[in-house]
mmCIF file of C-alpha atoms in Angstrom:
data_model
loop_
_atom_site.group_PDB
_atom_site.id
_atom_site.type_symbol
_atom_site.label_atom_id
_atom_site.label_comp_id
_atom_site.label_asym_id
_atom_site.label_seq_id
_atom_site.Cartn_x
_atom_site.Cartn_y
_atom_site.Cartn_z
ATOM 1 C CA MET A 1 34.008 -40.870 -68.632
ATOM 2 C CA ILE A 2 32.084 -40.742 -65.347
ATOM 3 C CA PHE A 3 35.111 -39.215 -63.616
ATOM 4 C CA LEU A 4 35.337 -36.475 -66.269
ATOM 5 C CA LEU A 5 31.614 -35.752 -66.010
ATOM 6 C CA LEU A 6 32.000 -35.240 -62.259
ATOM 7 C CA ALA A 7 35.420 -33.509 -62.221
ATOM 8 C CA LEU A 8 34.648 -30.828 -64.834
ATOM 9 C CA PRO A 9 31.670 -29.182 -63.083
ATOM 10 C CA LEU A 10 33.471 -29.501 -59.744
ATOM 11 C CA CYS A 11 36.496 -27.586 -61.087
ATOM 12 C CA LEU A 12 34.253 -24.931 -62.621
ATOM 13 C CA ALA A 13 32.406 -24.550 -59.327
ATOM 14 C CA VAL A 14 35.698 -24.087 -57.459
ATOM 15 C CA VAL A 15 36.772 -21.418 -59.971
ATOM 16 C CA VAL A 16 33.510 -19.509 -59.530
ATOM 17 C CA VAL A 17 33.657 -19.706 -55.727
ATOM 18 C CA SER A 18 37.348 -18.696 -55.727
ATOM 19 C CA ALA A 19 36.542 -15.698 -57.932
ATOM 20 C CA GLY A 20 33.917 -14.587 -55.452
ATOM 21 C CA TYR A 21 36.400 -14.640 -52.575
ATOM 22 C CA PHE A 22 39.077 -13.005 -54.745
ATOM 23 C CA VAL A 23 36.825 -10.050 -55.587
ATOM 24 C CA LYS A 24 35.560 -9.794 -51.999
ATOM 25 C CA GLY A 25 39.149 -9.638 -50.745
ATOM 26 C CA ALA A 26 40.118 -7.038 -53.337
ATOM 27 C CA VAL A 27 37.176 -4.828 -52.384
ATOM 28 C CA ALA A 28 38.004 -5.163 -48.679
ATOM 29 C CA ILE A 29 41.661 -4.232 -49.269
ATOM 30 C CA ALA A 30 40.534 -1.114 -51.086
ATOM 31 C CA GLN A 31 38.350 -0.140 -48.155
ATOM 32 C CA ARG A 32 40.913 -0.894 -45.454
ATOM 33 C CA LEU A 33 43.840 0.829 -47.176
ATOM 34 C CA SER A 34 41.812 3.575 -48.886
ATOM 35 C CA VAL A 35 42.927 2.253 -52.269
ATOM 36 C CA PRO A 36 40.789 3.703 -55.105
ATOM 37 C CA GLU A 37 38.457 1.169 -56.707
ATOM 38 C CA PHE A 38 40.012 1.944 -60.090
ATOM 39 C CA ILE A 39 43.387 0.668 -58.859
ATOM 40 C CA VAL A 40 41.779 -2.439 -57.385
ATOM 41 C CA GLY A 41 40.122 -3.344 -60.674
ATOM 42 C CA SER A 42 42.810 -2.344 -63.157
ATOM 43 C CA VAL A 43 45.849 -3.442 -61.129
ATOM 44 C CA ILE A 44 45.125 -5.948 -58.339
ATOM 45 C CA VAL A 45 42.310 -7.888 -60.002
ATOM 46 C CA ALA A 46 43.557 -7.492 -63.591
ATOM 47 C CA ILE A 47 47.146 -8.546 -62.941
ATOM 48 C CA GLY A 48 46.117 -11.273 -60.501
ATOM 49 C CA THR A 49 43.765 -12.935 -62.981
ATOM 50 C CA SER A 50 46.306 -12.567 -65.830
ATOM 51 C CA ALA A 51 49.024 -14.498 -63.995
ATOM 52 C CA PRO A 52 48.414 -17.719 -66.005
ATOM 53 C CA GLU A 53 49.056 -15.853 -69.278
ATOM 54 C CA VAL A 54 52.479 -14.768 -68.007
ATOM 55 C CA ALA A 55 53.588 -18.364 -67.422
ATOM 56 C CA ILE A 56 52.134 -19.581 -70.723
ATOM 57 C CA ASN A 57 53.777 -16.838 -72.784
ATOM 58 C CA VAL A 58 57.214 -17.102 -71.210
ATOM 59 C CA SER A 59 57.215 -20.846 -71.858
ATOM 60 C CA ALA A 60 55.928 -20.358 -75.412
ATOM 61 C CA VAL A 61 58.522 -17.757 -76.393
ATOM 62 C CA LEU A 62 61.335 -19.957 -75.063
ATOM 63 C CA GLU A 63 59.975 -22.788 -77.223
ATOM 64 C CA ASN A 64 59.836 -20.494 -80.300
ATOM 65 C CA ALA A 65 56.042 -20.832 -80.401
ATOM 66 C CA GLY A 66 55.282 -17.265 -81.488
ATOM 67 C CA ASP A 67 51.752 -18.053 -82.674
ATOM 68 C CA ILE A 68 50.861 -19.263 -79.172
ATOM 69 C CA VAL A 69 52.303 -16.075 -77.647
ATOM 70 C CA ILE A 70 50.174 -13.755 -79.793
ATOM 71 C CA SER A 71 47.019 -15.879 -80.071
ATOM 72 C CA ASN A 72 46.975 -16.500 -76.299
ATOM 73 C CA ILE A 73 46.998 -12.768 -75.550
ATOM 74 C CA ILE A 74 44.580 -11.668 -78.278
ATOM 75 C CA GLY A 75 42.229 -14.591 -77.685
ATOM 76 C CA SER A 76 42.251 -13.946 -73.943
ATOM 77 C CA ASN A 77 41.324 -10.297 -74.449
ATOM 78 C CA ILE A 78 38.512 -11.235 -76.829
ATOM 79 C CA VAL A 79 37.108 -13.690 -74.294
ATOM 80 C CA ASN A 80 37.459 -11.141 -71.475
ATOM 81 C CA ILE A 81 35.441 -8.531 -73.355
ATOM 82 C CA GLY A 82 33.003 -10.862 -75.123
ATOM 83 C CA LEU A 83 32.247 -13.263 -72.281
ATOM 84 C CA GLY A 84 33.392 -11.299 -69.207
ATOM 85 C CA ILE A 85 31.586 -8.026 -69.859
ATOM 86 C CA GLY A 86 29.007 -9.749 -72.073
ATOM 87 C CA VAL A 87 27.739 -12.042 -69.311
ATOM 88 C CA ALA A 88 28.087 -9.283 -66.692
ATOM 89 C CA GLY A 89 25.982 -7.034 -68.933
ATOM 90 C CA LEU A 90 23.127 -9.502 -68.579
ATOM 91 C CA LEU A 91 23.408 -9.442 -64.785
ATOM 92 C CA LEU A 92 23.591 -5.701 -64.071
ATOM 93 C CA ARG A 93 23.201 -2.327 -65.725
ATOM 94 C CA PHE A 94 26.350 -0.372 -66.575
ATOM 95 C CA ASP A 95 26.315 3.351 -65.883
ATOM 96 C CA ARG A 96 28.304 5.933 -67.803
ATOM 97 C CA ALA A 97 31.929 5.139 -67.000
ATOM 98 C CA ARG A 98 34.163 7.634 -65.233
ATOM 99 C CA PRO A 99 37.040 9.197 -67.232
ATOM 100 C CA GLU A 100 39.773 6.912 -65.872
ATOM 101 C CA TYR A 101 37.917 3.799 -67.030
ATOM 102 C CA LEU A 102 37.272 5.236 -70.481
ATOM 103 C CA ARG A 103 40.939 6.213 -70.684
ATOM 104 C CA SER A 104 42.006 2.667 -69.847
ATOM 105 C CA ILE A 105 39.760 1.150 -72.508
ATOM 106 C CA ILE A 106 41.106 3.633 -75.078
ATOM 107 C CA VAL A 107 44.711 2.812 -74.095
ATOM 108 C CA GLY A 108 43.910 -0.878 -74.602
ATOM 109 C CA LEU A 109 42.441 -0.036 -78.005
ATOM 110 C CA PHE A 110 45.561 1.893 -79.054
ATOM 111 C CA ALA A 111 47.771 -0.958 -77.798
ATOM 112 C CA THR A 112 45.894 -3.408 -80.022
ATOM 113 C CA VAL A 113 46.113 -1.046 -83.003
ATOM 114 C CA ALA A 114 49.875 -0.745 -82.422
ATOM 115 C CA LEU A 115 50.194 -4.536 -82.410
ATOM 116 C CA LEU A 116 48.160 -4.740 -85.632
ATOM 117 C CA ILE A 117 50.428 -2.154 -87.296
ATOM 118 C CA ASN A 118 53.490 -4.109 -86.177
ATOM 119 C CA THR A 119 51.976 -7.262 -87.667
ATOM 120 C CA LEU A 120 51.254 -5.631 -91.017
ATOM 121 C CA LEU A 121 54.556 -3.735 -91.320
ATOM 122 C CA SER A 122 57.079 -6.188 -89.860
ATOM 123 C CA ASN A 123 56.653 -8.921 -92.461
ATOM 124 C CA ASP A 124 59.544 -11.370 -92.428
ATOM 125 C CA GLY A 125 58.509 -13.333 -95.476
ATOM 126 C CA TYR A 126 54.971 -13.594 -96.854
ATOM 127 C CA PHE A 127 53.372 -15.524 -94.014
ATOM 128 C CA SER A 128 55.082 -14.269 -90.840
ATOM 129 C CA SER A 129 55.806 -11.143 -88.812
ATOM 130 C CA TYR A 130 58.234 -10.666 -85.950
ATOM 131 C CA PHE A 131 58.217 -9.105 -82.514
ATOM 132 C CA SER A 132 61.513 -7.267 -82.056
ATOM 133 C CA LEU A 133 63.461 -6.330 -78.942
ATOM 134 C CA ALA A 134 63.190 -2.588 -79.693
ATOM 135 C CA TYR A 135 59.404 -2.816 -80.054
ATOM 136 C CA SER A 136 59.177 -4.866 -76.854
ATOM 137 C CA LEU A 137 61.146 -2.323 -74.836
ATOM 138 C CA ALA A 138 59.022 0.505 -76.242
ATOM 139 C CA ILE A 139 55.726 -1.058 -75.180
ATOM 140 C CA LEU A 140 57.162 -2.037 -71.781
ATOM 141 C CA ALA A 141 58.074 1.629 -71.271
ATOM 142 C CA ALA A 142 54.535 2.613 -72.313
ATOM 143 C CA PHE A 143 53.118 0.108 -69.816
ATOM 144 C CA ALA A 144 55.309 1.437 -67.001
ATOM 145 C CA TYR A 145 54.234 5.016 -67.756
ATOM 146 C CA TYR A 146 50.570 4.039 -67.894
ATOM 147 C CA MET A 147 50.774 2.289 -64.518
ATOM 148 C CA TYR A 148 52.589 5.231 -62.953
ATOM 149 C CA SER A 149 50.156 7.839 -64.263
ATOM 150 C CA SER A 150 47.109 5.742 -63.344
ATOM 151 C CA ILE A 151 48.199 5.154 -59.757
ATOM 152 C CA ARG A 152 49.177 8.799 -59.355
ATOM 153 C CA SER A 153 45.909 10.206 -60.738
ATOM 154 C CA ALA A 154 43.433 7.849 -59.035
ATOM 155 C CA ASP A 155 41.877 9.471 -55.951
ATOM 156 C CA GLY A 156 38.821 7.298 -55.261
ATOM 157 C CA SER A 157 36.700 10.311 -54.304
ATOM 158 C CA ASP A 158 33.672 9.036 -56.226
ATOM 159 C CA ASP A 159 33.968 5.354 -55.310
ATOM 160 C CA GLU A 160 30.969 3.460 -54.016
ATOM 161 C CA GLU A 161 30.760 2.550 -50.338
ATOM 162 C CA TYR A 162 32.316 -0.750 -49.305
ATOM 163 C CA ASP A 163 31.365 -3.396 -46.819
ATOM 164 C CA ALA A 164 33.966 -3.014 -44.072
ATOM 165 C CA SER A 165 33.227 -6.326 -42.351
ATOM 166 C CA THR A 166 36.295 -8.182 -43.702
ATOM 167 C CA GLY A 167 39.624 -7.727 -41.890
ATOM 168 C CA LEU A 168 42.789 -6.781 -43.817
ATOM 169 C CA TRP A 169 44.719 -10.035 -43.352
ATOM 170 C CA LEU A 170 41.649 -12.117 -44.158
ATOM 171 C CA ALA A 171 41.150 -9.997 -47.286
ATOM 172 C CA VAL A 172 44.771 -10.598 -48.352
ATOM 173 C CA THR A 173 44.228 -14.325 -47.820
ATOM 174 C CA PHE A 174 41.100 -14.170 -50.005
ATOM 175 C CA VAL A 175 43.024 -12.410 -52.799
ATOM 176 C CA VAL A 176 46.101 -14.652 -52.759
ATOM 177 C CA GLY A 177 44.222 -17.894 -52.157
ATOM 178 C CA GLY A 178 41.525 -17.001 -54.660
ATOM 179 C CA ALA A 179 44.061 -16.178 -57.383
ATOM 180 C CA ILE A 180 45.969 -19.443 -56.846
ATOM 181 C CA ALA A 181 42.784 -21.517 -56.764
ATOM 182 C CA MET A 182 41.406 -19.835 -59.913
ATOM 183 C CA ALA A 183 44.619 -20.431 -61.866
ATOM 184 C CA TYR A 184 45.020 -24.065 -60.774
ATOM 185 C CA PHE A 185 41.426 -25.201 -61.151
ATOM 186 C CA SER A 186 40.969 -23.255 -64.423
ATOM 187 C CA ASP A 187 43.860 -25.260 -65.855
ATOM 188 C CA LEU A 188 42.324 -28.498 -64.580
ATOM 189 C CA ALA A 189 38.927 -27.541 -66.006
ATOM 190 C CA VAL A 190 40.410 -26.951 -69.463
ATOM 191 C CA TYR A 191 42.271 -30.290 -69.290
ATOM 192 C CA PHE A 192 39.154 -32.216 -68.263
ATOM 193 C CA ALA A 193 37.008 -30.405 -70.861
ATOM 194 C CA VAL A 194 39.398 -31.267 -73.682
ATOM 195 C CA SER A 195 39.585 -34.884 -72.520
ATOM 196 C CA LEU A 196 35.805 -35.116 -72.356
ATOM 197 C CA SER A 197 35.399 -33.529 -75.787
ATOM 198 C CA ASN A 198 37.870 -35.969 -77.302
ATOM 199 C CA ARG A 199 35.982 -38.878 -75.744
ATOM 200 C CA ILE A 200 32.713 -37.613 -77.202
ATOM 201 C CA GLY A 201 34.319 -36.920 -80.579
ATOM 202 C CA ILE A 202 34.051 -33.125 -80.834
ATOM 203 C CA SER A 203 36.560 -31.677 -83.313
ATOM 204 C CA GLU A 204 39.669 -29.815 -82.168
ATOM 205 C CA ALA A 205 38.418 -26.706 -83.983
ATOM 206 C CA VAL A 206 35.321 -26.567 -81.795
ATOM 207 C CA ILE A 207 37.403 -27.253 -78.685
ATOM 208 C CA GLY A 208 39.820 -24.444 -79.517
ATOM 209 C CA ALA A 209 37.114 -21.917 -80.338
ATOM 210 C CA THR A 210 35.030 -22.566 -77.260
ATOM 211 C CA ILE A 211 36.385 -24.666 -74.396
ATOM 212 C CA ILE A 212 40.078 -23.745 -74.506
ATOM 213 C CA ALA A 213 39.496 -20.065 -75.355
ATOM 214 C CA ALA A 214 36.939 -19.648 -72.582
ATOM 215 C CA GLY A 215 38.775 -21.924 -70.174
ATOM 216 C CA GLY A 216 42.030 -19.999 -70.437
ATOM 217 C CA SER A 217 40.201 -16.851 -69.330
ATOM 218 C CA LEU A 218 38.075 -18.451 -66.621
ATOM 219 C CA PRO A 219 39.744 -16.358 -63.859
ATOM 220 C CA GLU A 220 38.905 -13.059 -65.601
ATOM 221 C CA VAL A 221 35.412 -14.091 -66.638
ATOM 222 C CA SER A 222 34.638 -15.526 -63.193
ATOM 223 C CA SER A 223 35.895 -12.327 -61.550
ATOM 224 C CA CYS A 224 33.634 -10.242 -63.801
ATOM 225 C CA ILE A 225 30.617 -12.389 -62.909
ATOM 226 C CA ALA A 226 31.498 -12.254 -59.208
ATOM 227 C CA ALA A 227 31.775 -8.451 -59.382
ATOM 228 C CA ALA A 228 28.455 -8.267 -61.260
ATOM 229 C CA ARG A 229 26.732 -10.258 -58.511
ATOM 230 C CA ILE A 230 27.749 -7.631 -55.937
ATOM 231 C CA LYS A 231 26.906 -4.777 -58.360
ATOM 232 C CA ARG A 232 30.468 -3.468 -58.961
ATOM 233 C CA PRO A 233 30.538 -2.372 -62.638
ATOM 234 C CA ASN A 234 33.703 -0.349 -62.033
ATOM 235 C CA LEU A 235 35.578 -3.466 -60.920
ATOM 236 C CA ILE A 236 34.437 -5.221 -64.096
ATOM 237 C CA LEU A 237 35.596 -2.439 -66.411
ATOM 238 C CA GLY A 238 38.834 -2.036 -64.487
ATOM 239 C CA ASN A 239 39.506 -5.783 -64.607
ATOM 240 C CA VAL A 240 38.940 -6.114 -68.357
ATOM 241 C CA ALA A 241 40.633 -2.860 -69.385
ATOM 242 C CA GLY A 242 43.557 -3.488 -67.039
ATOM 243 C CA SER A 243 43.945 -7.071 -68.289
ATOM 244 C CA GLN A 244 43.974 -5.918 -71.909
ATOM 245 C CA ILE A 245 46.686 -3.353 -71.213
ATOM 246 C CA PHE A 246 48.701 -5.725 -69.028
ATOM 247 C CA ASN A 247 48.437 -8.540 -71.585
ATOM 248 C CA ILE A 248 49.482 -6.522 -74.642
ATOM 249 C CA LEU A 249 51.892 -3.977 -73.194
ATOM 250 C CA GLY A 250 53.152 -5.932 -70.193
ATOM 251 C CA ILE A 251 53.159 -9.633 -71.067
ATOM 252 C CA LEU A 252 53.885 -9.253 -74.787
ATOM 253 C CA GLY A 253 56.577 -6.700 -73.989
ATOM 254 C CA LEU A 254 58.154 -9.084 -71.494
ATOM 255 C CA SER A 255 57.939 -11.979 -73.972
ATOM 256 C CA GLY A 256 59.669 -9.999 -76.724
ATOM 257 C CA ALA A 257 62.306 -8.699 -74.315
ATOM 258 C CA ILE A 258 63.199 -12.291 -73.428
ATOM 259 C CA LYS A 259 63.512 -13.347 -77.055
ATOM 260 C CA THR A 260 62.540 -11.992 -80.485
ATOM 261 C CA PHE A 261 59.864 -14.269 -81.948
ATOM 262 C CA HIS A 262 57.976 -14.752 -85.203
ATOM 263 C CA TYR A 263 54.239 -15.285 -85.638
ATOM 264 C CA SER A 264 51.711 -15.816 -88.424
ATOM 265 C CA THR A 265 50.370 -12.777 -90.268
ATOM 266 C CA ILE A 266 46.902 -14.363 -90.328
ATOM 267 C CA LEU A 267 46.558 -13.317 -86.686
ATOM 268 C CA TRP A 268 45.849 -9.792 -87.946
ATOM 269 C CA VAL A 269 42.228 -10.949 -88.301
ATOM 270 C CA ASP A 270 42.021 -11.765 -84.577
ATOM 271 C CA MET A 271 43.531 -8.360 -83.762
ATOM 272 C CA ALA A 272 40.974 -6.625 -86.002
ATOM 273 C CA ILE A 273 38.160 -8.498 -84.227
ATOM 274 C CA LEU A 274 39.528 -7.392 -80.848
ATOM 275 C CA ILE A 275 39.646 -3.783 -82.068
ATOM 276 C CA LEU A 276 36.035 -4.032 -83.262
ATOM 277 C CA MET A 277 34.876 -5.500 -79.943
ATOM 278 C CA THR A 278 36.701 -2.766 -78.007
ATOM 279 C CA VAL A 279 34.996 -0.109 -80.154
ATOM 280 C CA ILE A 280 31.633 -1.767 -79.438
ATOM 281 C CA LEU A 281 32.432 -1.672 -75.715
ATOM 282 C CA LEU A 282 33.337 2.020 -75.905
ATOM 283 C CA ALA A 283 30.170 2.817 -77.838
ATOM 284 C CA CYS A 284 27.996 0.949 -75.322
ATOM 285 C CA ILE A 285 29.629 2.742 -72.399
ATOM 286 C CA ARG A 286 29.408 6.186 -74.011
ATOM 287 C CA ILE A 287 25.979 6.023 -75.706
ATOM 288 C CA THR A 288 23.071 5.644 -73.300
ATOM 289 C CA VAL A 289 20.677 3.943 -75.719
ATOM 290 C CA MET A 290 23.270 1.236 -76.505
ATOM 291 C CA ARG A 291 24.172 0.572 -72.877
ATOM 292 C CA ARG A 292 21.212 -1.710 -72.244
ATOM 293 C CA PHE A 293 22.335 -3.973 -75.109
ATOM 294 C CA ILE A 294 25.976 -4.288 -74.021
ATOM 295 C CA GLY A 295 25.613 -7.932 -72.981
ATOM 296 C CA VAL A 296 23.834 -9.076 -76.142
ATOM 297 C CA LEU A 297 26.189 -7.183 -78.473
ATOM 298 C CA LEU A 298 29.406 -8.430 -76.895
ATOM 299 C CA LEU A 299 28.205 -12.022 -76.531
ATOM 300 C CA GLY A 300 27.083 -11.921 -80.158
ATOM 301 C CA ALA A 301 30.482 -10.591 -81.240
ATOM 302 C CA TYR A 302 32.233 -13.400 -79.370
ATOM 303 C CA GLY A 303 29.924 -15.934 -81.000
ATOM 304 C CA CYS A 304 30.926 -14.588 -84.433
ATOM 305 C CA TYR A 305 34.600 -14.926 -83.456
ATOM 306 C CA ALA A 306 34.062 -18.532 -82.399
ATOM 307 C CA LEU A 307 32.400 -19.268 -85.746
ATOM 308 C CA TYR A 308 35.362 -17.677 -87.534
ATOM 309 C CA LEU A 309 37.810 -19.916 -85.663
ATOM 310 C CA ILE A 310 35.752 -22.978 -86.551
ATOM 311 C CA SER A 311 35.623 -21.976 -90.224
ATOM 312 C CA ILE A 312 39.374 -21.536 -90.625
ATOM 313 C CA SER A 313 40.106 -24.771 -88.788
ATOM 314 C CA ALA A 314 37.661 -26.934 -90.736
#
């Protein structure tokens, strides 16, 4: 028990520190190579922090665990928006987002709607849906086109000034080392948290709705907080929007291309919640009067989702 009480906060501290170096390295790479900040947030940071989901989903689809494949992706996106942007919204003020960031959030919204439609229309029996090879290839093609068009259109002309004090190779070391450390110690933190909760006697429903859901997205959430501390709202939006697109179009597409899998139709509720939270995010970014409440609204929405998970698991 004493070991768990000491190991858990230590792992969380390492994740937070690693996220800070990861974001610092990503920002420095953008400055040194004249990479637009939009690409840094939506590609380098987003894909780097989503690496654990790739490994989890490939393993899950090979084990015919379709519910894990879908719930991991949807739950991760909900945590990213609810906790990542929610906590960041308490630490800094978001300005009106530039068109490329709004476009990315809208693409993520459409991707979730497409997954919801697939869930409702591809019933294979009353309680399950399936993720087909044709659908997987289609969304992989959509992901490839989105990445191509985003990289081609980003110019970085309106980016904020960077701190040029970090050298290129040191920045690359920060990014690679930070990503590895975040993934490894996030996994350890989840393991220790579950062990501690079991020792204390907290139910699995509470663990799943809070510790595991948040722990699985520690890299993304920590990166958002790290970016908020250095006042980089564009990196935060790019990270979350890019992760949502990469998770649904990229990782799910890859999972379905490896093997067609089945999953529970009840997950349509989680998808609907993600759609609602994305709409809230869009409204807060677009409407000035709502922007100051972005943190409270998204954290509140995530709290409602956690209560829903507890209720269905009771």
